PDB file of C-alpha atoms in Angstrom:
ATOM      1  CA  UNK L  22      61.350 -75.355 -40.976  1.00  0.00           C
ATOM      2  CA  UNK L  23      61.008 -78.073 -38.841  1.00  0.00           C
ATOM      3  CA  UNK L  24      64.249 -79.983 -40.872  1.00  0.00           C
ATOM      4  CA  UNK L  25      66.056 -76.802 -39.445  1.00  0.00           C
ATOM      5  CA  UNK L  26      65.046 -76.850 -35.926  1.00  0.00           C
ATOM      6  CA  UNK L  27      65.908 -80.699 -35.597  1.00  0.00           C
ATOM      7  CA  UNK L  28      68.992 -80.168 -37.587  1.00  0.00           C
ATOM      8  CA  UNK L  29      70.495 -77.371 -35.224  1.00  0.00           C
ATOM      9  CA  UNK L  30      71.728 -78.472 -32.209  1.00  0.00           C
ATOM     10  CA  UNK L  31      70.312 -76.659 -29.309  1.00  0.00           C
ATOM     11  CA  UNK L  32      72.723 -75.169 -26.877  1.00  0.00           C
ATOM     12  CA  UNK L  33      73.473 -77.173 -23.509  1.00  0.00           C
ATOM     13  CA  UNK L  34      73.216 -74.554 -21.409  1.00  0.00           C
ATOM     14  CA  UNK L  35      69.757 -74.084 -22.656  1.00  0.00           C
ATOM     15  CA  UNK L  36      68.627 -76.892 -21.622  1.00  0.00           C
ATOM     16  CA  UNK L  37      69.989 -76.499 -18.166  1.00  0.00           C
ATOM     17  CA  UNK L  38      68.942 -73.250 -18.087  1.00  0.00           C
ATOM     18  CA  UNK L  39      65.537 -74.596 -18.692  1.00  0.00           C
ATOM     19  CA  UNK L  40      66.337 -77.566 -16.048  1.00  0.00           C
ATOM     20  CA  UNK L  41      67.140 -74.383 -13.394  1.00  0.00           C
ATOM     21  CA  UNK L  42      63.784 -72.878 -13.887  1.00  0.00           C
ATOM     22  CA  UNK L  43      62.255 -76.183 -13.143  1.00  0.00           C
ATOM     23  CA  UNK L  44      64.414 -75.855  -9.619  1.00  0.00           C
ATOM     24  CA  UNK L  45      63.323 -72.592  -8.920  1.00  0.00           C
ATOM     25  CA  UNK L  46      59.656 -73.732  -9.319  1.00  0.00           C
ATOM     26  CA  UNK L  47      60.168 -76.622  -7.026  1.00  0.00           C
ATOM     27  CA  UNK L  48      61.815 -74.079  -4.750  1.00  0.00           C
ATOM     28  CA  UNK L  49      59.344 -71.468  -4.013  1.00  0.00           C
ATOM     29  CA  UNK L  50      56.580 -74.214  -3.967  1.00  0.00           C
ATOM     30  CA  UNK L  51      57.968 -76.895  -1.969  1.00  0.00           C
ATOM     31  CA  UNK L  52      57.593 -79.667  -4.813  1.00  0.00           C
ATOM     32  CA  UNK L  53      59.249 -80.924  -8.283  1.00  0.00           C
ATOM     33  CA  UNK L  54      57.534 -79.445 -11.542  1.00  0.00           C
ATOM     34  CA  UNK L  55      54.473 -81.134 -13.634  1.00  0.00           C
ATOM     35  CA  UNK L  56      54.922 -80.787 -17.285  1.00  0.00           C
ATOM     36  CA  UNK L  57      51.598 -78.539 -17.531  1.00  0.00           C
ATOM     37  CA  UNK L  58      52.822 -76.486 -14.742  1.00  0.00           C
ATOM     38  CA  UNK L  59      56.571 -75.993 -16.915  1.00  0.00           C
ATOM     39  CA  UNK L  60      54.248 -75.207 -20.043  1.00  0.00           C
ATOM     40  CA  UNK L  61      51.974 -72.585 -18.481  1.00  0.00           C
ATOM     41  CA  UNK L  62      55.298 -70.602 -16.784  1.00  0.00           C
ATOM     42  CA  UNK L  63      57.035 -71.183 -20.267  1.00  0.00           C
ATOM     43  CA  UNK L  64      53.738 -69.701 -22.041  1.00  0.00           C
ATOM     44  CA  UNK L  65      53.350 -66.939 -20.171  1.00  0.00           C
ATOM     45  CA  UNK L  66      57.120 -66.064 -20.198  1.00  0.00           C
ATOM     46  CA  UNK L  67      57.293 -66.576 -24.061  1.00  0.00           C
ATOM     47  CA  UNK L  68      59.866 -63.926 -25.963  1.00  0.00           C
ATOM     48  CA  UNK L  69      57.043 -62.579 -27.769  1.00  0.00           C
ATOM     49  CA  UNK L  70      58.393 -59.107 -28.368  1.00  0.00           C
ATOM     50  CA  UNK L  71      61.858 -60.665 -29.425  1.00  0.00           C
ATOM     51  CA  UNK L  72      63.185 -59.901 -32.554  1.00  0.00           C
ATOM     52  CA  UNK L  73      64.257 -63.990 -33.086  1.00  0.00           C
ATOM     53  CA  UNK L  74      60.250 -64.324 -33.379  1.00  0.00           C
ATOM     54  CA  UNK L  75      57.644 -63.635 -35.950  1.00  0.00           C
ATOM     55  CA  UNK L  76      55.310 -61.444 -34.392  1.00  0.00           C
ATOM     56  CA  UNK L  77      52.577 -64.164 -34.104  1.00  0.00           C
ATOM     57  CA  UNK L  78      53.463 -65.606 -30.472  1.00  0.00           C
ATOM     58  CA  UNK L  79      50.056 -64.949 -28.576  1.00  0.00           C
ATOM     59  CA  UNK L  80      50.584 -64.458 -24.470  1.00  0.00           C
ATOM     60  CA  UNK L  81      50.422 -66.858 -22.794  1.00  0.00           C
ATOM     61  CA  UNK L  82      51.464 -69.168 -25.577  1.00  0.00           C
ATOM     62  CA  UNK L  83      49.441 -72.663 -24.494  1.00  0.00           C
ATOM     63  CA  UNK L  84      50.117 -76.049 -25.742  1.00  0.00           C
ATOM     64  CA  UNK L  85      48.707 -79.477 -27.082  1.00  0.00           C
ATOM     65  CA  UNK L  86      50.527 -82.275 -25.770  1.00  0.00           C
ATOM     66  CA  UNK L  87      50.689 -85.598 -26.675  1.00  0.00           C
ATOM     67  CA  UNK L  88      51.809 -89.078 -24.816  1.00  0.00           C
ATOM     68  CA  UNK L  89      53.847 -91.875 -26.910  1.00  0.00           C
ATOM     69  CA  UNK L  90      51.489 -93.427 -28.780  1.00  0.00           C
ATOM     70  CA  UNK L  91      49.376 -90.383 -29.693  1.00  0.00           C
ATOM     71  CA  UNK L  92      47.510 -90.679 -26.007  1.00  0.00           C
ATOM     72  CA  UNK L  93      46.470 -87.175 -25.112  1.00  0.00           C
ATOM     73  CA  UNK L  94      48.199 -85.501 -22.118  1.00  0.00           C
ATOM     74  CA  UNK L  95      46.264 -83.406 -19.029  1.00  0.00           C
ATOM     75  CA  UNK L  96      47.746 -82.406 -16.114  1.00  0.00           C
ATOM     76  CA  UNK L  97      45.486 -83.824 -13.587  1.00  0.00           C
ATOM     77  CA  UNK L  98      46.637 -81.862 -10.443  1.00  0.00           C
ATOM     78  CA  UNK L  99      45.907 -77.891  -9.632  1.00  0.00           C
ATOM     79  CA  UNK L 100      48.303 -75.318 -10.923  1.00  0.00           C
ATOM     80  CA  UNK L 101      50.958 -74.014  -8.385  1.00  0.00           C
ATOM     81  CA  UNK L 102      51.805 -71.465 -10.932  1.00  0.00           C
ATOM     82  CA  UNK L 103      49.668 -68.599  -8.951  1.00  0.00           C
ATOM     83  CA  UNK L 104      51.852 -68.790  -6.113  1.00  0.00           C
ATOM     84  CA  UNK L 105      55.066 -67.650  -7.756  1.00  0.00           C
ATOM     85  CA  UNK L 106      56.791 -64.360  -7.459  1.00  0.00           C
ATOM     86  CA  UNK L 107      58.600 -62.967 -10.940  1.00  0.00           C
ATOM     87  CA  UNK L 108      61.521 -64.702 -10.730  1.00  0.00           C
ATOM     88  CA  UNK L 109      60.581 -67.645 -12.069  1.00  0.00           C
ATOM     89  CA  UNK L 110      59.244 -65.942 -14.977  1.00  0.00           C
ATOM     90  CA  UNK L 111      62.154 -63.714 -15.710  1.00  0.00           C
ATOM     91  CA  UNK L 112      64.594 -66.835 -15.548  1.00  0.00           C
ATOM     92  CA  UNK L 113      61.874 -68.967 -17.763  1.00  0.00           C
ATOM     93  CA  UNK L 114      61.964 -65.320 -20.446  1.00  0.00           C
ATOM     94  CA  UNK L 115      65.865 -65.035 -20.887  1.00  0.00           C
ATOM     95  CA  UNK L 116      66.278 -68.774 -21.575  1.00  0.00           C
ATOM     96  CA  UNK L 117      63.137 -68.965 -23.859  1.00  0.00           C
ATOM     97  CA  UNK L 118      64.627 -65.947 -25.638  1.00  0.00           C
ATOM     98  CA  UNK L 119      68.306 -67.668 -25.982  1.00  0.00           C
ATOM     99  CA  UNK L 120      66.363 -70.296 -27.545  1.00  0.00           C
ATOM    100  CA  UNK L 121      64.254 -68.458 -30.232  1.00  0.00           C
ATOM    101  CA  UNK L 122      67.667 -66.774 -31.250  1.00  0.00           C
ATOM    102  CA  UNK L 123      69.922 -69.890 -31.673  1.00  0.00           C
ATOM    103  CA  UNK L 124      66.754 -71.181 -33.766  1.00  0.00           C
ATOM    104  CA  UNK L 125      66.552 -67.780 -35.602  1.00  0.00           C
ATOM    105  CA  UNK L 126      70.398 -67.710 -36.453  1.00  0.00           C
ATOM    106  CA  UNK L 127      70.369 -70.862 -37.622  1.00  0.00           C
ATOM    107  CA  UNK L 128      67.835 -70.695 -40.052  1.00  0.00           C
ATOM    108  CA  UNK L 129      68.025 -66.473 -40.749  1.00  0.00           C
ATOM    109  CA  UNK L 130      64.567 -65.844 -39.956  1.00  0.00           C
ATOM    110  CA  UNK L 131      62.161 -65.436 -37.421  1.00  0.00           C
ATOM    111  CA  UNK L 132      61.206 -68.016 -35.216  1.00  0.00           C
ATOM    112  CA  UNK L 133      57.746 -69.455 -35.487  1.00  0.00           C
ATOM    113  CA  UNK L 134      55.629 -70.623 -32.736  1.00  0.00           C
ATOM    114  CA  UNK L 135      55.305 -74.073 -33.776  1.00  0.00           C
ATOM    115  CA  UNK L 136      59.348 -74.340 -34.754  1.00  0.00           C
ATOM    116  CA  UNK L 137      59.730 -72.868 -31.505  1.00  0.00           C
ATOM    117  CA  UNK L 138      57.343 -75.524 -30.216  1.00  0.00           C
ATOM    118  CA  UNK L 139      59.209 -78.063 -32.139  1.00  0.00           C
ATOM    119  CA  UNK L 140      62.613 -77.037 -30.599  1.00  0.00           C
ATOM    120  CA  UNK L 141      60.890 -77.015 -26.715  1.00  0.00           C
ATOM    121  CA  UNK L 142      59.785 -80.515 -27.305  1.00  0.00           C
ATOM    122  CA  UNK L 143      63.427 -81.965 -27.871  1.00  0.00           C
ATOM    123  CA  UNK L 144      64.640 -80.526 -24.690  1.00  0.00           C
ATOM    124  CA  UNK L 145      62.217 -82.064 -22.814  1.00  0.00           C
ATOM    125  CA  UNK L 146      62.443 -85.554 -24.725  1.00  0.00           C
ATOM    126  CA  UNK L 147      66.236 -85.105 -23.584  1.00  0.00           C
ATOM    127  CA  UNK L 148      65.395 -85.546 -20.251  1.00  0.00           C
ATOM    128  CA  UNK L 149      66.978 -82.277 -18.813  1.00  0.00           C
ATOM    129  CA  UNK L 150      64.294 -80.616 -17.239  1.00  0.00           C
ATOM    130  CA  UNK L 151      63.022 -83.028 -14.759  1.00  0.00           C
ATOM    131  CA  UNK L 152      59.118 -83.610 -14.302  1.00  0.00           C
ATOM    132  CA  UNK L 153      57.080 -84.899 -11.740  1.00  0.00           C
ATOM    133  CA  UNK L 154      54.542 -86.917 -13.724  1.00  0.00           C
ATOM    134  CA  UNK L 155      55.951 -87.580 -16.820  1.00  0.00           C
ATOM    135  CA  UNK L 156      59.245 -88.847 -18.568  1.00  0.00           C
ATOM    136  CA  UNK L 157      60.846 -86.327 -20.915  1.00  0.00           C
ATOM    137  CA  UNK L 158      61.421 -89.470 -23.189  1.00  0.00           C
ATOM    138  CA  UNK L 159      57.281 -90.039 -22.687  1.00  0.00           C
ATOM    139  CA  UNK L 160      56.506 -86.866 -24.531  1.00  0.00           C
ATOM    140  CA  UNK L 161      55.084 -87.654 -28.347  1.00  0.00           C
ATOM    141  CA  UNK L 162      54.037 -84.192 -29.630  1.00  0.00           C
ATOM    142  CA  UNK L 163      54.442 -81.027 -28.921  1.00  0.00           C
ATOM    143  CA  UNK L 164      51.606 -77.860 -30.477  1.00  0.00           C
ATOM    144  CA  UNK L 165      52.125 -74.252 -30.236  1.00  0.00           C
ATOM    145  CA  UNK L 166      47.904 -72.943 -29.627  1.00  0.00           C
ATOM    146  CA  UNK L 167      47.972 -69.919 -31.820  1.00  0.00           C
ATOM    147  CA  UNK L 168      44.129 -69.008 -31.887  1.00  0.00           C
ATOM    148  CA  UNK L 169      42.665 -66.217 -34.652  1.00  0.00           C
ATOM    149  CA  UNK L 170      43.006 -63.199 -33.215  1.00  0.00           C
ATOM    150  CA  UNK L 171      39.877 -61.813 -31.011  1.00  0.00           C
ATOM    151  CA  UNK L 172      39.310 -59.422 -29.288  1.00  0.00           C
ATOM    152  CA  UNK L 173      35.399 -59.591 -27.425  1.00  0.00           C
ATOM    153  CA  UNK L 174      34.374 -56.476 -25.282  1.00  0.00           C
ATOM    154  CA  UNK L 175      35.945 -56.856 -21.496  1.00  0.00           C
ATOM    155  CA  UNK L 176      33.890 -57.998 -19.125  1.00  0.00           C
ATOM    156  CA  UNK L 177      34.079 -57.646 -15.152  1.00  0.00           C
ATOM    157  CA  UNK L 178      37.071 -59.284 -13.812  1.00  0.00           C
ATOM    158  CA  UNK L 179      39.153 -59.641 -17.003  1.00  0.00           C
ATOM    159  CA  UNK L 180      42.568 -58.238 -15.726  1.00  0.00           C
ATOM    160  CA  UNK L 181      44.776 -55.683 -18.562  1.00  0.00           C
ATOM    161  CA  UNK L 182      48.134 -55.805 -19.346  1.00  0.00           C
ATOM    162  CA  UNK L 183      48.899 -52.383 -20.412  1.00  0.00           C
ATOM    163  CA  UNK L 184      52.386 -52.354 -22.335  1.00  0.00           C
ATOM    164  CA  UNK L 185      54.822 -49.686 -20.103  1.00  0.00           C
ATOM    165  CA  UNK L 186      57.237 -47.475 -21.320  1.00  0.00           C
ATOM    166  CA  UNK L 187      60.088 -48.964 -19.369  1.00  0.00           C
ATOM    167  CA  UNK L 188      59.414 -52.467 -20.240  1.00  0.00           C
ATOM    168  CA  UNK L 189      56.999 -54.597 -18.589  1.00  0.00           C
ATOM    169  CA  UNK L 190      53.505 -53.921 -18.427  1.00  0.00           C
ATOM    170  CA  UNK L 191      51.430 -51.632 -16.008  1.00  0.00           C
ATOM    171  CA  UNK L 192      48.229 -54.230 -14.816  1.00  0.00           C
ATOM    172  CA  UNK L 193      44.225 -52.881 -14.269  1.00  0.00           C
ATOM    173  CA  UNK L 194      41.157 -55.099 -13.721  1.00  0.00           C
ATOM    174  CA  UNK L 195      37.805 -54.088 -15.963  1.00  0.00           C
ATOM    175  CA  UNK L 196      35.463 -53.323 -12.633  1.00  0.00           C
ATOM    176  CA  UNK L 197      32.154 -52.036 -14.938  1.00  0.00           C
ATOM    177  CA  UNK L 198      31.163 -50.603 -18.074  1.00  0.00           C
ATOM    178  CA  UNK L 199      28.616 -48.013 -16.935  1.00  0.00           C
ATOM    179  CA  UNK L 200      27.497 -44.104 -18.026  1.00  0.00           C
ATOM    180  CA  UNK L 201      30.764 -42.745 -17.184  1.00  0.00           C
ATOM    181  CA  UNK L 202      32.868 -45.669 -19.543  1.00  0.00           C
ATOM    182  CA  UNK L 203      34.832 -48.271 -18.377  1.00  0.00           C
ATOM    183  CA  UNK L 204      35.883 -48.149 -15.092  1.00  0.00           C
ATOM    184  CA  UNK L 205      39.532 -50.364 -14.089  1.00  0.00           C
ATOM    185  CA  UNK L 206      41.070 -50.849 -10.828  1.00  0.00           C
ATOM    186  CA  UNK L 207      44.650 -50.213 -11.001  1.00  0.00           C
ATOM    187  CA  UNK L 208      47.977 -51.995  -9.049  1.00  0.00           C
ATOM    188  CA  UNK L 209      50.998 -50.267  -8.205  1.00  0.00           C
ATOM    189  CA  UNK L 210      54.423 -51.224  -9.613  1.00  0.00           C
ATOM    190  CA  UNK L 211      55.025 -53.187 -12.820  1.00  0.00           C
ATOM    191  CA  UNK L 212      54.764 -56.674 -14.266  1.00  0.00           C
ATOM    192  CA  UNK L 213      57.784 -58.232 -16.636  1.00  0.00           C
ATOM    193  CA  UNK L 214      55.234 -60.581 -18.570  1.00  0.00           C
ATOM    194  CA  UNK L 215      52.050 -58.930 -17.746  1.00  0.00           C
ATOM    195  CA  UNK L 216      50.587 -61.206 -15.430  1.00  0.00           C
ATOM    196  CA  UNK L 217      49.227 -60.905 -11.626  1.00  0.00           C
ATOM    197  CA  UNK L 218      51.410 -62.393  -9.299  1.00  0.00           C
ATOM    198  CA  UNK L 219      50.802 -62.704  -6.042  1.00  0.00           C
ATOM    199  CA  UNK L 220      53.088 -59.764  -5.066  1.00  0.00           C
ATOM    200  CA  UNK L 221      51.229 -57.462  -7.137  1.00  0.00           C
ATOM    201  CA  UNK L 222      47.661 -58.283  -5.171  1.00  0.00           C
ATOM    202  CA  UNK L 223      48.177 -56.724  -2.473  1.00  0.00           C
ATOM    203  CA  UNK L 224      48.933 -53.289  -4.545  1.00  0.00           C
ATOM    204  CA  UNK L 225      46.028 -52.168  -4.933  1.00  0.00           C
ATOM    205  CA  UNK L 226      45.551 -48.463  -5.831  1.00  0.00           C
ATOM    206  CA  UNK L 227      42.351 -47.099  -3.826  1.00  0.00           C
ATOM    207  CA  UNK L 228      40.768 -44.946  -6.338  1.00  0.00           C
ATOM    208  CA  UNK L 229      40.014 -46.803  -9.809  1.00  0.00           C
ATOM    209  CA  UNK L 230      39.628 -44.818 -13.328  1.00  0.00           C
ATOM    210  CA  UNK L 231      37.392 -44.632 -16.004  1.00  0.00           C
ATOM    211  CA  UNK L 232      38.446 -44.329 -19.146  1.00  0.00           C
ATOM    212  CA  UNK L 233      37.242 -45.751 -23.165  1.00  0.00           C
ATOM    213  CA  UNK L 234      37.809 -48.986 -24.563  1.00  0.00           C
ATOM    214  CA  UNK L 235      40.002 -47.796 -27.563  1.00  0.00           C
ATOM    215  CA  UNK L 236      43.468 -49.887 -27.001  1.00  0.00           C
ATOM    216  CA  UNK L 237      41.546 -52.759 -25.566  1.00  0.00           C
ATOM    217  CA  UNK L 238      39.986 -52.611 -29.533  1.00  0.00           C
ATOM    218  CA  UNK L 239      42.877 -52.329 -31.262  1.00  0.00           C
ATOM    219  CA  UNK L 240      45.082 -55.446 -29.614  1.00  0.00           C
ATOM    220  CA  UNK L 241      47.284 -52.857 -27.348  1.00  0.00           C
ATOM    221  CA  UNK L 242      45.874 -54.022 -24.059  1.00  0.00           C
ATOM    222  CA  UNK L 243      45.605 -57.263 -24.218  1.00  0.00           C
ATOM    223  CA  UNK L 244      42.981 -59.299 -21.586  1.00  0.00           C
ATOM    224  CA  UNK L 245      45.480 -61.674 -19.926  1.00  0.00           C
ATOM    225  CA  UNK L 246      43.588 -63.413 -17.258  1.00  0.00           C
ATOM    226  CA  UNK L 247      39.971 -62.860 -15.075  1.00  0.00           C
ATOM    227  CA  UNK L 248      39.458 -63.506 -12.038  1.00  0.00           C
ATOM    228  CA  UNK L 249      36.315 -61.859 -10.511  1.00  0.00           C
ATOM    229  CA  UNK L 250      37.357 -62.327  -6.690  1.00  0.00           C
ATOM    230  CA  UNK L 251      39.498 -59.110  -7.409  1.00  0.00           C
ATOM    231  CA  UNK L 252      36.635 -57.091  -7.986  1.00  0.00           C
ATOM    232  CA  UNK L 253      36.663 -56.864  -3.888  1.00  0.00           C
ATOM    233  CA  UNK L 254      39.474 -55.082  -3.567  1.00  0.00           C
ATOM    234  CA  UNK L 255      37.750 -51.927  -5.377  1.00  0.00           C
ATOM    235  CA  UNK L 256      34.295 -50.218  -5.191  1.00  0.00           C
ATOM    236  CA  UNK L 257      31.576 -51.565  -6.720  1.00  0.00           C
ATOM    237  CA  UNK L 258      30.315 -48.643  -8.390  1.00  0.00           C
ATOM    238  CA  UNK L 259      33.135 -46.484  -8.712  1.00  0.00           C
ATOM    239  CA  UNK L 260      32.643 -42.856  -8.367  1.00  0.00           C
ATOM    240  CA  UNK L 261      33.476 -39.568 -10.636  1.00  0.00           C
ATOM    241  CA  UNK L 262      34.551 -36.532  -8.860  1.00  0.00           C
ATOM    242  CA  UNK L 263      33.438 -32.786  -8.949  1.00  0.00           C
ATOM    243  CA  UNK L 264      35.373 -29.922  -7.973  1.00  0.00           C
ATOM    244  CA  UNK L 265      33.612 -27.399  -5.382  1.00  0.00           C
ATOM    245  CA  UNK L 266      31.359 -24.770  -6.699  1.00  0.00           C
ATOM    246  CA  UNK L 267      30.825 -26.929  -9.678  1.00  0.00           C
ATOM    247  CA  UNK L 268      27.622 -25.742 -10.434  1.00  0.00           C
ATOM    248  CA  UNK L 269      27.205 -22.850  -8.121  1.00  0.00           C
ATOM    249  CA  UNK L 270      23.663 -22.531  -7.076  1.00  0.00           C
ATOM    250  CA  UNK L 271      22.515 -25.376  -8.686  1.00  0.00           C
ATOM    251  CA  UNK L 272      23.994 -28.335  -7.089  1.00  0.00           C
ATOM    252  CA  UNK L 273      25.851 -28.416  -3.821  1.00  0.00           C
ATOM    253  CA  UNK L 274      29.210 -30.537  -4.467  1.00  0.00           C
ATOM    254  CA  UNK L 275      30.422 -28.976  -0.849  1.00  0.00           C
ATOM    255  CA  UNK L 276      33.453 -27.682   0.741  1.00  0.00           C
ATOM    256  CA  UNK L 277      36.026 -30.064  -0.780  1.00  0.00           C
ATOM    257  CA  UNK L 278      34.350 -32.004  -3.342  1.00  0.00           C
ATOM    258  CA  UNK L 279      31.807 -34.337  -4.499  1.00  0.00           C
ATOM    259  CA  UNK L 280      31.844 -38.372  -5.862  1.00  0.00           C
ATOM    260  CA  UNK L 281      29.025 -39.506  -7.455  1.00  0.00           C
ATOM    261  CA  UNK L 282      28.282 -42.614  -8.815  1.00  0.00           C
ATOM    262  CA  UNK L 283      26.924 -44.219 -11.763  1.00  0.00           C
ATOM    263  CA  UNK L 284      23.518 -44.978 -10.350  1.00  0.00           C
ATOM    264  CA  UNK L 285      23.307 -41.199  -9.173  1.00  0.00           C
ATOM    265  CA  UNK L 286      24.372 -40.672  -5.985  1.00  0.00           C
ATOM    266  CA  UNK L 287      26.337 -37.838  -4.401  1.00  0.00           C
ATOM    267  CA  UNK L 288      27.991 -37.311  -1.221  1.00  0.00           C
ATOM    268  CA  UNK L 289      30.996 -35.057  -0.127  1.00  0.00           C
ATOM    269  CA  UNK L 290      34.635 -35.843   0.422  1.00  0.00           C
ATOM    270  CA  UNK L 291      36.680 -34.412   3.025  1.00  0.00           C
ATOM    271  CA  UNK L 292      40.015 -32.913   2.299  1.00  0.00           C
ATOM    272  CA  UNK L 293      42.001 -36.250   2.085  1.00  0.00           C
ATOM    273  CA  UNK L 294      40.236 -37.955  -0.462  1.00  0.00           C
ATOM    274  CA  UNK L 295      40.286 -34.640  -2.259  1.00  0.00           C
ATOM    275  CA  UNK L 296      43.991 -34.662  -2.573  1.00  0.00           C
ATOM    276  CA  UNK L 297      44.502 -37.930  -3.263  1.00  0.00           C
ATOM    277  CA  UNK L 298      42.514 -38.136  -6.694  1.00  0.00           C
ATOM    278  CA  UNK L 299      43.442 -34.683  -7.504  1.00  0.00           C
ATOM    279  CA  UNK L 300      41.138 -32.372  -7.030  1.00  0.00           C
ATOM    280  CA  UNK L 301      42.880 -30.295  -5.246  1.00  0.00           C
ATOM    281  CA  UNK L 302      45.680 -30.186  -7.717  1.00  0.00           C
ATOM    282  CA  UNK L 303      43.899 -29.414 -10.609  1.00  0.00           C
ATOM    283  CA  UNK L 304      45.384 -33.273 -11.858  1.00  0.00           C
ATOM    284  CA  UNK L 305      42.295 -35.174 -11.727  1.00  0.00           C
ATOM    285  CA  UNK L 306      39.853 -35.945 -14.697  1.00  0.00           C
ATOM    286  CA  UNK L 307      36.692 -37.537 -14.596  1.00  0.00           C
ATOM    287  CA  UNK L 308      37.583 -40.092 -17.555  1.00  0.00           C
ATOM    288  CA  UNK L 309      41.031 -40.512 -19.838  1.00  0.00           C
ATOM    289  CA  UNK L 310      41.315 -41.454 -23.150  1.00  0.00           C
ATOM    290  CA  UNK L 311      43.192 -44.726 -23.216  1.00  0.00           C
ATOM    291  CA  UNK L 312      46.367 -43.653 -25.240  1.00  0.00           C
ATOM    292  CA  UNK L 313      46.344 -41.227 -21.949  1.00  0.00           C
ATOM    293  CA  UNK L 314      45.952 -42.895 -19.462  1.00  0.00           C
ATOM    294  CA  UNK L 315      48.809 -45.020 -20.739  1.00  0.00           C
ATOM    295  CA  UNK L 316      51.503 -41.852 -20.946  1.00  0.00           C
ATOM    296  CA  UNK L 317      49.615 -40.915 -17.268  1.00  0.00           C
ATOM    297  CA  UNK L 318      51.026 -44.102 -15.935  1.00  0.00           C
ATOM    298  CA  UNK L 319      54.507 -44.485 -17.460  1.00  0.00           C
ATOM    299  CA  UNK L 320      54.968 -41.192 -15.671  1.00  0.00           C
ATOM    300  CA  UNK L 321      53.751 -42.272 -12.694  1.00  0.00           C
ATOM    301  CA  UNK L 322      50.600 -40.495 -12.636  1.00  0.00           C
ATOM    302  CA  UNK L 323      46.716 -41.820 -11.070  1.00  0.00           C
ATOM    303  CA  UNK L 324      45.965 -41.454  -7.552  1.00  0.00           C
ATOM    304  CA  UNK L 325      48.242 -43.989  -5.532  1.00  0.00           C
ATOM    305  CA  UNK L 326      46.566 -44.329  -2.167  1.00  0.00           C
TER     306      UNK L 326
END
């Protein structure tokens, strides 16, 4: 494989594609690219629902690099990455996929991650993308990280990229696991590359959900960052809702409804808050089933206030 990838001569307009993405990132952040901060935006944009690749690219797709003269490589300075918007990413995806295709038609089968690896190290040796703190020509070795696959119980913070049915991926943050199942906070609008840009933060949906852990098992949502400082933009012990008259002359759940938490407590809601999770509707449920909750958002479904 790797005979193929050097033998194939990778498209110009690749590489300057590549090179533009580079631009844009010095753009929005007001300084030239480091080589770490070019692999993390090119791991997390990887094509890894393309057809070109083999089904095995992980997202993000990290790297071992390597200095001429085997020296290992770390980018010493903090990540920018954080501060991008989308486009970046969506730019970095379309070239990355032109890529994995000229290296899948030129060999007639999928693309690998490390030939894929292989073929993203001789663009940067050619000195086309320029870097802040390293020469392209500097570059030794180039490794595709493709760990066994895990998947450990979500913890608090760990953010979700739930696959939409529009393309993209709808994004929730694990808040607890508690009586009532797992509870997630929930952002409005959609990611391309499932990740939590700084324009989704401040979409915050008010009222999280609980649902079960079922796709989070099985690979379909995938944990693709944590970050536990987002666990103050939603309660800490998110509430359940009953209906009025829930149990009639057993417990009062008042005039509109009732939220009560995991711990036990109860107190009314007014009207508002009512409609806004559902009640009121007949929409709301106390917990969804995963697969659910998925359809529930492709159609635009869950509280939005």
């Amino acid at each position: 494989m790797k005979g193929d990838a050097e033998a194939s001569p990778l498209p110009a307009e690749v590489a300057a594609g590549l090179a533009e993405v580079a631009s844009g990132f010095a753009h929005e952040v007001g300084g030239p690219i480091t080589l770490a901060e070019l692999l993390e935006v090119l791991g997390w944009a990887v094509p890894a629902n393309s057809e070109a690749t083999d089904g095995t690219f992980p997202q993000p797709l990290t790297y071992q690099v390597t200095l001429a003269g085997g020296r290992p490589y770390a980018g010493g300075r903090p990540s920018r990455v954080p501060e991008l918007n989308d486009a970046v990413f969506v730019d970095a995806g379309e070239w990355q996929t032109a890529l994995a295709e000229r290296l899948s038609a030129v060999s007639g089968v999928p693309v690998t991650p490390q030939r894929f690896a292989e073929a993203l190290l001789r663009v940067l040796r050619s000195g086309c993308v320029p870097l802040a703190d390293v020469q392209g020509a500097d570059i030794g070795g180039l490794t595709a990280e493709v760990p066994e696959k895990r998947i450990p119980g979500p913890r608090p913070g760990d953010v979700l990229a739930i696959p939409a049915r529009e393309g993209g991926h709808h994004l929730a943050l694990v808040l607890t696991r508690n009586r009532f199942g797992t509870a997630l906070g929930l952002f409005e609008g959609r990611s391309p590359y499932g990740r939590l840009g700084p324009d989704l933060r401040a979409r915050a949906r008010r009222h999280p959900v609980y649902t079960e852990e079922s796709q989070i098992k099985n690979g379909t949502w995938a944990v693709v960052g944590h970050d536990e400082s987002l666990l103050a933009l939603f309660p800490a012990d998110p509430p359940i809702y009953h209906r009025p008259d829930a149990w009639p002359g057993i417990v009062d759940t008042g005039e509109f409804g009732a939220a009560e938490t995991a711990e036990g407590s109860l107190r009314f809601i007014d009207a508002d808050e009512a409609r806004e999770v559902g009640l009121q509707d007949g929409t709301y449920r106390s917990t969804h089933v995963a697969s659910f909750l998925q359809k529930v958002l492709d159609d635009g479904g869950v509280s939005r206030s």
